[in-house]
Coordinates of N, CA and C in Angstrom, one line a residue:
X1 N -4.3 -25.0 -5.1 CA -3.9 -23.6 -4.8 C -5.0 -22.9 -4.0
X2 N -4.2 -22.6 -2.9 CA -5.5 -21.7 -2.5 C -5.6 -20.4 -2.0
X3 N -6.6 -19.3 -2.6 CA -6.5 -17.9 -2.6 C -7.4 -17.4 -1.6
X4 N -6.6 -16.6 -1.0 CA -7.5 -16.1 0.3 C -7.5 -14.0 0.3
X5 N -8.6 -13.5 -0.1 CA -9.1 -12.1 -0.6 C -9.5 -11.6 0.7
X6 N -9.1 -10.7 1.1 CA -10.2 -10.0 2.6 C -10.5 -8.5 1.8
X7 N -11.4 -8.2 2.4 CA -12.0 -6.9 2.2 C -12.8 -6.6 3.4
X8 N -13.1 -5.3 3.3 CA -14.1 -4.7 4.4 C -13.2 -4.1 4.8
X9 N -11.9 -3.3 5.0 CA -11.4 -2.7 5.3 C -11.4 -0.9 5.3
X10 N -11.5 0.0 6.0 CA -11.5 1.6 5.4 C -10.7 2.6 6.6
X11 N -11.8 3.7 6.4 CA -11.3 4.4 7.1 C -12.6 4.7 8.0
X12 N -12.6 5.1 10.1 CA -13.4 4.6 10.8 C -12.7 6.0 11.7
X13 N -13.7 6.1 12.6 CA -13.5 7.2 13.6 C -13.1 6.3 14.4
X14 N -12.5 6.3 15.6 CA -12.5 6.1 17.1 C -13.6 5.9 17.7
X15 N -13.7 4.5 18.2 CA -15.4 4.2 18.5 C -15.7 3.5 17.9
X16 N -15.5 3.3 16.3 CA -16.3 2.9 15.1 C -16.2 1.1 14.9
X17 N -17.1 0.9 14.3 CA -16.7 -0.7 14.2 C -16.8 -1.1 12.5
X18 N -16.0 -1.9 12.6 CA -16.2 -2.1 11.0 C -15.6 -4.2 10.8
X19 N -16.4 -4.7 9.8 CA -16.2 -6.0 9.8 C -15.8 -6.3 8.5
X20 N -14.6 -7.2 8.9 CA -13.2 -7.4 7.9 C -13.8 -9.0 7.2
X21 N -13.8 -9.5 6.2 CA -14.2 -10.6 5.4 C -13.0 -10.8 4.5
X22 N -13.0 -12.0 5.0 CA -12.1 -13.0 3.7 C -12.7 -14.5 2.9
X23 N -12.5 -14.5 1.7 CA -12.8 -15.1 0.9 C -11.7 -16.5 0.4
X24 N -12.5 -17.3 0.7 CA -11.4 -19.0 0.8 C -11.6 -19.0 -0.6
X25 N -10.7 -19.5 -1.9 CA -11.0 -19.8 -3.0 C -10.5 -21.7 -2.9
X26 N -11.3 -22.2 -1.7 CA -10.8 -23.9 -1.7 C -11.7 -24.7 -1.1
X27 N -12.0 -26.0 -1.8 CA -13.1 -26.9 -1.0 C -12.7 -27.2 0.2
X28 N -11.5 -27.5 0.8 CA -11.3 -27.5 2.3 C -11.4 -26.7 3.0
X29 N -12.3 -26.0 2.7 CA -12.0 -24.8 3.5 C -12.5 -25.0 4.9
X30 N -13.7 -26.0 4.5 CA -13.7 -26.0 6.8 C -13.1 -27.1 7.4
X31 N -12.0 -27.6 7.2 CA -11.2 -28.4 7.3 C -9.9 -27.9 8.4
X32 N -9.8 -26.8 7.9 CA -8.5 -25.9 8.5 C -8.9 -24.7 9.7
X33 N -8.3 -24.0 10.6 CA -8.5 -23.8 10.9 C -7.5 -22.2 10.7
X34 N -8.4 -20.9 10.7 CA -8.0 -19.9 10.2 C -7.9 -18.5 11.0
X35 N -7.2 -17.9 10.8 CA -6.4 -16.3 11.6 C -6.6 -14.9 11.1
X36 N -6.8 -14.0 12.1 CA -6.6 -12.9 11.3 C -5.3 -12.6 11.9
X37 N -4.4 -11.8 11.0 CA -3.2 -11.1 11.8 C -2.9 -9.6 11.2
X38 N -2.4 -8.9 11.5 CA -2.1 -7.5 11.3 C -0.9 -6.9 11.2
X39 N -0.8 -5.6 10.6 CA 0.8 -5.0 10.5 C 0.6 -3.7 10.6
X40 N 0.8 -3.2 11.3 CA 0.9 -1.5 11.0 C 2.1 -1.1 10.7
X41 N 2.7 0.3 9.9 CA 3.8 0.2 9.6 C 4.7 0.6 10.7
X42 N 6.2 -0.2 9.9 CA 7.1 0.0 10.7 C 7.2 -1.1 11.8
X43 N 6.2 -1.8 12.1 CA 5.7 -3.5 13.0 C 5.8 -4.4 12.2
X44 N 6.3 -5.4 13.0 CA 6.0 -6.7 13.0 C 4.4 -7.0 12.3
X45 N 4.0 -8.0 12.0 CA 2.7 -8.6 11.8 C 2.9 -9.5 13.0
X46 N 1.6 -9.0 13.5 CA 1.0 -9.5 14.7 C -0.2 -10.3 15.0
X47 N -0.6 -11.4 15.6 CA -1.6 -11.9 15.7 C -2.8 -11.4 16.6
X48 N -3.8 -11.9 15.7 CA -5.2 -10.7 16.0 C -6.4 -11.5 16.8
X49 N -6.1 -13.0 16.0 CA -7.4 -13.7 16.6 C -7.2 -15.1 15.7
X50 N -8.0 -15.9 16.2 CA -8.2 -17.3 15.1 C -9.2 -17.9 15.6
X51 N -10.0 -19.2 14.8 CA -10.6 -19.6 14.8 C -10.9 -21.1 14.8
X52 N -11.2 -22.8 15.3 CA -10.7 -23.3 14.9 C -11.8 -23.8 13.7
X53 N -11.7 -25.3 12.9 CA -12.5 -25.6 11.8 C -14.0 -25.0 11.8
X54 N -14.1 -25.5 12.9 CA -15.8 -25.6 13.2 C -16.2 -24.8 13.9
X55 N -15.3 -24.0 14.3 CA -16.0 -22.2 15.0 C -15.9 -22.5 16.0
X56 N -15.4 -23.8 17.0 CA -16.1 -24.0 18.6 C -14.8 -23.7 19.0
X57 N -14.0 -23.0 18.9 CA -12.6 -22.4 19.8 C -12.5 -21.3 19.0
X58 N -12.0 -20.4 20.0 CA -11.6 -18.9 19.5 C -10.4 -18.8 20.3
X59 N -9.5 -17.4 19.6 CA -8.6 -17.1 20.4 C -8.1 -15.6 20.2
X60 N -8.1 -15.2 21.0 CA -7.5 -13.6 20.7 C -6.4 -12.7 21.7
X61 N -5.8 -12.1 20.8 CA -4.7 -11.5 21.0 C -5.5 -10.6 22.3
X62 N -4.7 -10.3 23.4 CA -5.0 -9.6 24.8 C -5.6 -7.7 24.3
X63 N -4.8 -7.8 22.9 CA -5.2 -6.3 22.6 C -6.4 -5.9 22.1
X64 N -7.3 -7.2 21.4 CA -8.2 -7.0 21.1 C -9.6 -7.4 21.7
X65 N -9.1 -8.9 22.8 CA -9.8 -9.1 23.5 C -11.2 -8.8 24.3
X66 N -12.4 -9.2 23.4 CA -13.5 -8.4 24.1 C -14.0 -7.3 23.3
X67 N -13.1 -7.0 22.7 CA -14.2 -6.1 21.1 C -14.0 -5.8 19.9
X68 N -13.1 -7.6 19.3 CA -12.9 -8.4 18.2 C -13.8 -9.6 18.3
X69 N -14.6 -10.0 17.5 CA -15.2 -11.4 17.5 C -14.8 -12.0 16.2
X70 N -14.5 -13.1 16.1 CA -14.0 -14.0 15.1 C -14.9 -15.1 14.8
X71 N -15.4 -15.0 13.3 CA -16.4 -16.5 13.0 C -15.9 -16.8 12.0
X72 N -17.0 -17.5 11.1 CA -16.5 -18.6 9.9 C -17.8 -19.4 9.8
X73 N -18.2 -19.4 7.8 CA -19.1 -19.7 7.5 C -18.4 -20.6 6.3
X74 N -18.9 -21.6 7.2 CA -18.0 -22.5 6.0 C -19.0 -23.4 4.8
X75 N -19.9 -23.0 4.9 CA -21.1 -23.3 3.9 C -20.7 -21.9 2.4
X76 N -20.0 -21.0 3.0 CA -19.9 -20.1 2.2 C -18.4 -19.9 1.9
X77 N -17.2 -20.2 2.6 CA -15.8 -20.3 2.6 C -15.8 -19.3 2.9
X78 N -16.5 -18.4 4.4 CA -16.0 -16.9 4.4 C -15.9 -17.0 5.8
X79 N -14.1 -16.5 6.2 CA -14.5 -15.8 7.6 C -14.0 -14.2 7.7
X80 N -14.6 -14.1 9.1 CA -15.2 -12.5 9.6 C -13.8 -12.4 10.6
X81 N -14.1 -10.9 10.7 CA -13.5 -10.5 11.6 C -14.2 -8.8 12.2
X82 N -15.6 -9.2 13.3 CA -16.2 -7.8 13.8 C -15.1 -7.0 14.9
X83 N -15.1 -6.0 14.4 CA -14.1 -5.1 15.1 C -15.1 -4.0 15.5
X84 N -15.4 -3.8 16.9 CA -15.9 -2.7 17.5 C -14.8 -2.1 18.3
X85 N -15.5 -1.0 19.0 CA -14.7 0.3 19.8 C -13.2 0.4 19.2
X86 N -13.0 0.9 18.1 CA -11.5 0.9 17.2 C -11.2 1.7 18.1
X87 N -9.5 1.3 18.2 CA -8.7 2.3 18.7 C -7.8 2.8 17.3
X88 N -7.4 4.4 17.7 CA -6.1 4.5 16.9 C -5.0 3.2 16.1
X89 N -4.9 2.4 17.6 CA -3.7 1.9 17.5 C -4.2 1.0 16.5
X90 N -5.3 0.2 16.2 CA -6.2 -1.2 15.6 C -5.6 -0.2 14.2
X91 N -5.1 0.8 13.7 CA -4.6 1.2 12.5 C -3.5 0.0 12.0
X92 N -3.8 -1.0 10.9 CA -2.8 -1.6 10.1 C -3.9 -2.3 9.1
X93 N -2.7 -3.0 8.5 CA -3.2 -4.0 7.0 C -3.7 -5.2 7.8
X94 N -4.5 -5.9 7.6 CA -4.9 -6.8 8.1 C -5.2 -7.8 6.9
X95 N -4.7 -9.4 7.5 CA -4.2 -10.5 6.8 C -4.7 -11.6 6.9
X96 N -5.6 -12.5 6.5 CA -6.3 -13.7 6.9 C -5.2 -14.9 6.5
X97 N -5.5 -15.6 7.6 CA -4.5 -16.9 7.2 C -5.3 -18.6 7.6
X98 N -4.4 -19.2 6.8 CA -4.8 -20.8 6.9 C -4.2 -21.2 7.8
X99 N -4.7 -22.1 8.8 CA -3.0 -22.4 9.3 C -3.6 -24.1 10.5
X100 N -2.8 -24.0 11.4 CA -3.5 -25.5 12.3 C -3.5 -24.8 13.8
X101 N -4.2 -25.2 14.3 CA -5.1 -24.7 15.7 C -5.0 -25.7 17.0
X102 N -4.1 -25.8 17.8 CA -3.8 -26.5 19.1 C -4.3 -26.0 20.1
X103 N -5.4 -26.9 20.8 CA -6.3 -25.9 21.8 C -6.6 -24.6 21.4
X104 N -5.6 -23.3 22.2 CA -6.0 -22.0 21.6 C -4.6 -21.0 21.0
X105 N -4.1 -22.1 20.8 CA -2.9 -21.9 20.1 C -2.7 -21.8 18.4
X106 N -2.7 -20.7 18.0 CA -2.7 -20.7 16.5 C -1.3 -20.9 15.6
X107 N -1.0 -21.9 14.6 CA -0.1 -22.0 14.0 C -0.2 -21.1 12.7
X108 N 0.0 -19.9 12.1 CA 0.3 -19.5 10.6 C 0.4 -20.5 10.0
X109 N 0.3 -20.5 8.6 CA 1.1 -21.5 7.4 C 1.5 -20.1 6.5
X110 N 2.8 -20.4 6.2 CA 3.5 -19.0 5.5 C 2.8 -19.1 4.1
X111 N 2.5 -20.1 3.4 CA 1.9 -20.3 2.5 C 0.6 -19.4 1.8
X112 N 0.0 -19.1 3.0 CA -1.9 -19.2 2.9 C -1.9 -18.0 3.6
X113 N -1.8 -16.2 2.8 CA -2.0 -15.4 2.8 C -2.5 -14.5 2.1
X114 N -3.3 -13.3 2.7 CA -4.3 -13.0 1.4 C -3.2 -11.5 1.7
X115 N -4.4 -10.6 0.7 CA -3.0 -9.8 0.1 C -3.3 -8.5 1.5
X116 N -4.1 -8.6 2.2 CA -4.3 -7.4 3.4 C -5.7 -6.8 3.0
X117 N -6.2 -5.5 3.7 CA -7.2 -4.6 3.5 C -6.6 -3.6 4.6
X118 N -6.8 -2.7 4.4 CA -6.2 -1.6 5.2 C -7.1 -1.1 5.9
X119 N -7.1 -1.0 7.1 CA -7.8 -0.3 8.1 C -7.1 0.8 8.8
X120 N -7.8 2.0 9.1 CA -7.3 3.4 9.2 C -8.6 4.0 10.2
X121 N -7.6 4.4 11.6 CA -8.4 4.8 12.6 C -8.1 5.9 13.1
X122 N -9.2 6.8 12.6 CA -8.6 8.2 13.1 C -9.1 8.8 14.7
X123 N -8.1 9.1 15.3 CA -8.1 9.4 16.8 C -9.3 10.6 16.9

């Protein structure tokens, strides 16, 4: 079974940066390769970024591109997600996932989702 917790989520001015963490509760944890994705209401959940096992491929959504960075500490089963220059829009629940990693192509697994952390960006 494996449980995946994020936190680091709040509330952030416009400008502000704030770093999202999720917590693997599984020994494979650096085996797989892992995502953040997001929902604001009334959206779709959307893909935000990923990572692959070993941190040497990244990939990010065009929206965040350039001031989201994505790692992974797999000595600790935790990955990150640094969010600088927040816009309004970066306002949603944000969702860490397990999933498999093709070049820079990220697959979900519907399975392996944590429960969100809310992020709230006031204009």
């Amino acid at each position: 079974q494996v449980q995946l917790v994020e936190s680091g989520g709040g509330l952030v001015q416009a400008g502000g940066s704030l770093q999202l963490s999720c917590t693997a509760s599984v020994r494979t944890f650096s085996s797989f390769a892992m995502g953040w994705f997001r929902q604001a209401p009334g959206k779709e959940r959307e893909f935000v970024a990923a990572i692959s096992w070993n941190g040497a491929v990244t990939s990010y959504s065009d929206s965040v591109k350039d001031r989201f960075t994505i790692s992974r500490d797999n000595a600790k089963n935790m990955l990150y997600l640094q969010m600088n220059s927040l816009k309004f829009e970066d306002t949603a629940v944000y969702y860490c996932n397990r999933g498999t990693m093709n070049r820079y192509t990220y697959r979900p697994n519907d399975n392996y989702w944590g429960q969100g952390t809310q992020v709230t960006v006031s204009s």
